[in-house]
Amino acid sequence: MTQTSSFSALGISPEILEAIEVLGFDTPSSIQEQAIPAAISGADIVGLSHTGSGKTLAFAIPALECIEPEERCVQVLALCPTRELAVQICREVDKLALFMDGVSAVPIYGGASFRPQLDALRRGVQFVVGTPGRVMDLMESGALRLDGLRMLILDEADHMLDMGFAPALKKIVSRIPEKRHTQMFSATMPENIRQLAQTLLQEPE
């Protein structure tokens, strides 16, 4: 697939394009070029992508595009295997949302105090990035409500399954709206990931 010259060819809104410019990105990577327009147009996505290929932007940009800023509820949930990755994704999302008034992301992970995470949820955050265990805990306690969810993202899906998160993932997915978009990214595509994709995604690109 030939490289387009710029992010502006991918159907991204002006506010996010402005943030991309500030961040100094000029040419989209292969995964960004393929995933962003498809996801913005409403398709579910399966991305085979290694760390460093630019996949965070590939899923974060379409996720931000689907958010209604004035709605103070969780509209995007990104699940990932580690707290480090959750924090890193949130940093990227906040940078991309620089010119989107009132849009913010919060990382939710175990091994840390519940209080700041609960406070952020009470303030009405739209983008939650978390590890499956803590996300499930907060859902079960009623602190994390996902009835307004528009998009689910699974990042490093193969690592999440390797780490034994399959039961938590199934439980989370069983409690979120069926009418949603899903993006799944994985460095490898073994049989268990294929099966997960089949159960979670509708005719993915």
mmCIF file of C-alpha atoms in Angstrom:
data_model
loop_
_atom_site.group_PDB
_atom_site.id
_atom_site.type_symbol
_atom_site.label_atom_id
_atom_site.label_comp_id
_atom_site.label_asym_id
_atom_site.label_seq_id
_atom_site.Cartn_x
_atom_site.Cartn_y
_atom_site.Cartn_z
ATOM 1 C CA MET A 1 0.000 0.000 0.000
ATOM 2 C CA THR A 2 1.498 3.340 -0.977
ATOM 3 C CA GLN A 3 2.038 5.959 1.710
ATOM 4 C CA THR A 4 -0.284 8.961 1.620
ATOM 5 C CA SER A 5 1.509 12.239 2.070
ATOM 6 C CA SER A 6 -0.146 13.284 5.311
ATOM 7 C CA PHE A 7 -2.575 12.622 8.150
ATOM 8 C CA SER A 8 -4.973 15.167 6.597
ATOM 9 C CA ALA A 9 -5.811 12.587 3.891
ATOM 10 C CA LEU A 10 -7.180 10.135 6.486
ATOM 11 C CA GLY A 11 -10.470 11.861 7.364
ATOM 12 C CA ILE A 12 -9.325 13.181 10.761
ATOM 13 C CA SER A 13 -11.065 16.193 12.352
ATOM 14 C CA PRO A 14 -9.279 19.592 12.456
ATOM 15 C CA GLU A 15 -8.846 19.580 16.266
ATOM 16 C CA ILE A 16 -6.977 16.272 16.211
ATOM 17 C CA LEU A 17 -4.969 17.212 13.092
ATOM 18 C CA GLU A 18 -3.817 20.327 14.945
ATOM 19 C CA ALA A 19 -2.620 18.190 17.882
ATOM 20 C CA ILE A 20 -0.826 15.779 15.502
ATOM 21 C CA GLU A 21 0.974 18.778 14.002
ATOM 22 C CA VAL A 22 2.011 20.020 17.459
ATOM 23 C CA LEU A 23 3.321 16.522 18.258
ATOM 24 C CA GLY A 24 5.483 16.712 15.138
ATOM 25 C CA PHE A 25 4.080 13.702 13.257
ATOM 26 C CA ASP A 26 3.950 14.320 9.522
ATOM 27 C CA THR A 27 3.597 11.020 7.655
ATOM 28 C CA PRO A 28 1.341 8.219 8.906
ATOM 29 C CA SER A 29 2.858 4.761 9.430
ATOM 30 C CA SER A 30 1.465 1.786 7.509
ATOM 31 C CA ILE A 31 -0.816 0.636 10.355
ATOM 32 C CA GLN A 32 -2.097 4.195 10.891
ATOM 33 C CA GLU A 33 -2.796 4.679 7.207
ATOM 34 C CA GLN A 34 -4.833 1.485 6.994
ATOM 35 C CA ALA A 35 -6.578 1.448 10.381
ATOM 36 C CA ILE A 36 -7.534 5.100 10.940
ATOM 37 C CA PRO A 37 -9.864 5.708 7.946
ATOM 38 C CA ALA A 38 -11.487 2.269 8.311
ATOM 39 C CA ALA A 39 -12.122 2.749 12.050
ATOM 40 C CA ILE A 40 -13.394 6.327 11.598
ATOM 41 C CA SER A 41 -15.857 5.032 8.992
ATOM 42 C CA GLY A 42 -17.224 2.608 11.588
ATOM 43 C CA ALA A 43 -15.505 -0.700 10.791
ATOM 44 C CA ASP A 44 -14.211 -3.060 13.478
ATOM 45 C CA ILE A 45 -10.432 -3.473 13.224
ATOM 46 C CA VAL A 46 -7.945 -6.283 13.752
ATOM 47 C CA GLY A 47 -4.406 -4.897 13.609
ATOM 48 C CA LEU A 48 -1.310 -7.069 13.509
ATOM 49 C CA SER A 49 1.264 -4.721 14.834
ATOM 50 C CA HIS A 50 4.460 -4.736 16.881
ATOM 51 C CA THR A 51 5.479 -2.187 19.501
ATOM 52 C CA GLY A 52 6.928 0.901 17.835
ATOM 53 C CA SER A 53 4.743 0.686 14.702
ATOM 54 C CA GLY A 54 2.581 3.618 15.786
ATOM 55 C CA LYS A 55 -0.458 1.560 16.784
ATOM 56 C CA THR A 56 -1.402 3.796 19.743
ATOM 57 C CA LEU A 57 -2.217 6.634 17.338
ATOM 58 C CA ALA A 58 -3.887 4.113 15.003
ATOM 59 C CA PHE A 59 -6.512 3.258 17.625
ATOM 60 C CA ALA A 60 -6.549 6.456 19.720
ATOM 61 C CA ILE A 61 -7.405 8.820 16.856
ATOM 62 C CA PRO A 62 -10.589 6.966 15.753
ATOM 63 C CA ALA A 63 -11.509 6.494 19.429
ATOM 64 C CA LEU A 64 -11.328 10.256 20.053
ATOM 65 C CA GLU A 65 -13.329 10.858 16.863
ATOM 66 C CA CYS A 66 -16.266 8.851 18.269
ATOM 67 C CA ILE A 67 -16.417 10.760 21.587
ATOM 68 C CA GLU A 68 -19.146 13.322 22.288
ATOM 69 C CA PRO A 69 -17.240 15.793 24.538
ATOM 70 C CA GLU A 70 -20.345 17.144 26.292
ATOM 71 C CA GLU A 71 -21.358 13.661 27.453
ATOM 72 C CA ARG A 72 -19.647 13.080 30.798
ATOM 73 C CA CYS A 73 -19.637 9.284 30.691
ATOM 74 C CA VAL A 74 -17.126 6.611 29.666
ATOM 75 C CA GLN A 75 -17.385 6.294 25.876
ATOM 76 C CA VAL A 76 -14.111 4.502 25.115
ATOM 77 C CA LEU A 77 -12.537 1.630 27.068
ATOM 78 C CA ALA A 78 -9.040 0.475 26.128
ATOM 79 C CA LEU A 79 -7.789 -2.706 27.801
ATOM 80 C CA CYS A 80 -4.071 -3.491 27.955
ATOM 81 C CA PRO A 81 -1.849 -5.930 29.887
ATOM 82 C CA THR A 82 0.245 -3.640 32.141
ATOM 83 C CA ARG A 83 -0.001 -0.454 34.183
ATOM 84 C CA GLU A 84 3.011 0.992 32.309
ATOM 85 C CA LEU A 85 1.205 0.614 28.991
ATOM 86 C CA ALA A 86 -2.036 2.054 30.443
ATOM 87 C CA VAL A 87 -0.183 5.175 31.620
ATOM 88 C CA GLN A 88 1.661 5.506 28.303
ATOM 89 C CA ILE A 89 -1.546 5.227 26.226
ATOM 90 C CA CYS A 90 -3.237 7.863 28.435
ATOM 91 C CA ARG A 91 -0.363 10.273 27.880
ATOM 92 C CA GLU A 92 -0.714 9.867 24.098
ATOM 93 C CA VAL A 93 -4.504 10.272 24.238
ATOM 94 C CA ASP A 94 -4.227 13.460 26.322
ATOM 95 C CA LYS A 95 -1.759 14.912 23.798
ATOM 96 C CA LEU A 96 -4.062 14.050 20.883
ATOM 97 C CA ALA A 97 -7.051 15.569 22.738
ATOM 98 C CA LEU A 98 -5.159 18.827 23.384
ATOM 99 C CA PHE A 99 -7.637 20.907 21.359
ATOM 100 C CA MET A 100 -10.760 18.896 22.277
ATOM 101 C CA ASP A 101 -12.430 20.828 25.094
ATOM 102 C CA GLY A 102 -13.389 18.729 28.088
ATOM 103 C CA VAL A 103 -12.075 15.392 26.790
ATOM 104 C CA SER A 104 -9.739 13.485 29.086
ATOM 105 C CA ALA A 105 -8.350 9.992 29.651
ATOM 106 C CA VAL A 106 -7.626 8.184 32.913
ATOM 107 C CA PRO A 107 -5.472 5.088 33.524
ATOM 108 C CA ILE A 108 -6.954 2.405 35.789
ATOM 109 C CA TYR A 109 -4.714 -0.382 37.065
ATOM 110 C CA GLY A 110 -4.084 -2.599 40.081
ATOM 111 C CA GLY A 111 -1.320 -2.121 42.637
ATOM 112 C CA ALA A 112 -2.319 1.520 43.126
ATOM 113 C CA SER A 113 -4.785 3.360 45.350
ATOM 114 C CA PHE A 114 -8.426 3.262 44.266
ATOM 115 C CA ARG A 115 -9.063 6.857 45.382
ATOM 116 C CA PRO A 116 -7.549 8.937 42.494
ATOM 117 C CA GLN A 117 -9.026 6.518 39.951
ATOM 118 C CA LEU A 118 -12.472 6.766 41.567
ATOM 119 C CA ASP A 119 -12.222 10.582 41.736
ATOM 120 C CA ALA A 120 -11.431 10.745 37.997
ATOM 121 C CA LEU A 121 -14.416 8.512 37.180
ATOM 122 C CA ARG A 122 -16.708 10.681 39.325
ATOM 123 C CA ARG A 123 -15.564 13.815 37.471
ATOM 124 C CA GLY A 124 -16.887 12.242 34.267
ATOM 125 C CA VAL A 125 -14.012 11.020 32.124
ATOM 126 C CA GLN A 126 -14.779 9.771 28.587
ATOM 127 C CA PHE A 127 -11.696 7.630 27.840
ATOM 128 C CA VAL A 128 -10.614 4.886 30.267
ATOM 129 C CA VAL A 129 -7.441 2.852 29.737
ATOM 130 C CA GLY A 130 -6.993 -0.029 32.115
ATOM 131 C CA THR A 131 -5.804 -3.489 32.996
ATOM 132 C CA PRO A 132 -8.610 -6.093 32.931
ATOM 133 C CA GLY A 133 -8.436 -7.015 36.638
ATOM 134 C CA ARG A 134 -8.868 -3.485 37.995
ATOM 135 C CA VAL A 135 -11.438 -2.582 35.334
ATOM 136 C CA MET A 136 -13.513 -5.601 36.371
ATOM 137 C CA ASP A 137 -13.183 -4.689 40.084
ATOM 138 C CA LEU A 138 -14.436 -1.155 39.424
ATOM 139 C CA MET A 139 -17.281 -2.410 37.212
ATOM 140 C CA GLU A 140 -18.383 -4.854 39.910
ATOM 141 C CA SER A 141 -18.318 -2.152 42.596
ATOM 142 C CA GLY A 142 -20.469 0.090 40.373
ATOM 143 C CA ALA A 143 -17.788 2.814 40.187
ATOM 144 C CA LEU A 144 -17.130 2.198 36.473
ATOM 145 C CA ARG A 145 -20.272 2.301 34.363
ATOM 146 C CA LEU A 146 -20.038 1.383 30.716
ATOM 147 C CA ASP A 147 -23.615 1.651 29.483
ATOM 148 C CA GLY A 148 -22.627 4.645 27.308
ATOM 149 C CA LEU A 149 -19.655 2.837 25.749
ATOM 150 C CA ARG A 150 -19.129 3.467 22.033
ATOM 151 C CA MET A 151 -15.762 1.779 21.480
ATOM 152 C CA LEU A 152 -13.767 -1.083 22.998
ATOM 153 C CA ILE A 153 -10.034 -1.377 22.286
ATOM 154 C CA LEU A 154 -7.830 -4.370 23.097
ATOM 155 C CA ASP A 155 -4.138 -3.502 22.902
ATOM 156 C CA GLU A 156 -1.502 -6.254 23.006
ATOM 157 C CA ALA A 157 -4.299 -8.832 23.057
ATOM 158 C CA ASP A 158 -1.834 -11.737 22.806
ATOM 159 C CA HIS A 159 -0.032 -10.569 25.968
ATOM 160 C CA MET A 160 -3.326 -10.209 27.839
ATOM 161 C CA LEU A 161 -4.237 -13.813 27.049
ATOM 162 C CA ASP A 162 -0.692 -15.008 27.905
ATOM 163 C CA MET A 163 -1.053 -13.312 31.292
ATOM 164 C CA GLY A 164 -4.283 -15.179 32.051
ATOM 165 C CA PHE A 165 -6.718 -12.301 31.540
ATOM 166 C CA ALA A 166 -9.121 -14.293 29.315
ATOM 167 C CA PRO A 167 -11.792 -14.819 32.051
ATOM 168 C CA ALA A 168 -11.715 -11.116 33.003
ATOM 169 C CA LEU A 169 -11.961 -10.062 29.337
ATOM 170 C CA LYS A 170 -14.969 -12.334 28.774
ATOM 171 C CA LYS A 171 -16.677 -10.967 31.885
ATOM 172 C CA ILE A 172 -16.068 -7.330 30.883
ATOM 173 C CA VAL A 173 -17.287 -7.918 27.326
ATOM 174 C CA SER A 174 -20.455 -9.651 28.583
ATOM 175 C CA ARG A 175 -21.409 -6.447 30.427
ATOM 176 C CA ILE A 176 -20.811 -3.773 27.809
ATOM 177 C CA PRO A 177 -23.195 -2.631 25.053
ATOM 178 C CA GLU A 178 -23.305 -4.973 22.063
ATOM 179 C CA LYS A 179 -23.816 -1.997 19.783
ATOM 180 C CA ARG A 180 -20.250 -0.668 19.818
ATOM 181 C CA HIS A 181 -17.136 -0.562 17.673
ATOM 182 C CA THR A 182 -14.179 -2.767 18.569
ATOM 183 C CA GLN A 183 -10.504 -2.441 17.687
ATOM 184 C CA MET A 184 -8.089 -5.243 18.532
ATOM 185 C CA PHE A 185 -4.305 -5.044 18.171
ATOM 186 C CA SER A 186 -1.905 -7.920 18.637
ATOM 187 C CA ALA A 187 1.718 -8.600 17.713
ATOM 188 C CA THR A 188 0.918 -12.234 16.868
ATOM 189 C CA MET A 189 -2.196 -14.056 15.672
ATOM 190 C CA PRO A 190 -2.277 -17.511 17.314
ATOM 191 C CA GLU A 191 -5.471 -19.579 17.362
ATOM 192 C CA ASN A 192 -6.694 -18.217 20.729
ATOM 193 C CA ILE A 193 -6.447 -14.644 19.390
ATOM 194 C CA ARG A 194 -8.326 -15.620 16.211
ATOM 195 C CA GLN A 195 -11.098 -17.087 18.342
ATOM 196 C CA LEU A 196 -11.210 -13.967 20.512
ATOM 197 C CA ALA A 197 -11.490 -11.796 17.379
ATOM 198 C CA GLN A 198 -14.368 -13.945 16.109
ATOM 199 C CA THR A 199 -16.331 -13.545 19.335
ATOM 200 C CA LEU A 200 -15.665 -9.797 19.798
ATOM 201 C CA LEU A 201 -15.640 -8.260 16.337
ATOM 202 C CA GLN A 202 -18.209 -7.843 13.570
ATOM 203 C CA GLU A 203 -16.730 -8.429 10.103
ATOM 204 C CA PRO A 204 -13.442 -6.728 10.995
ATOM 205 C CA GLU A 205 -11.083 -5.118 8.510
#
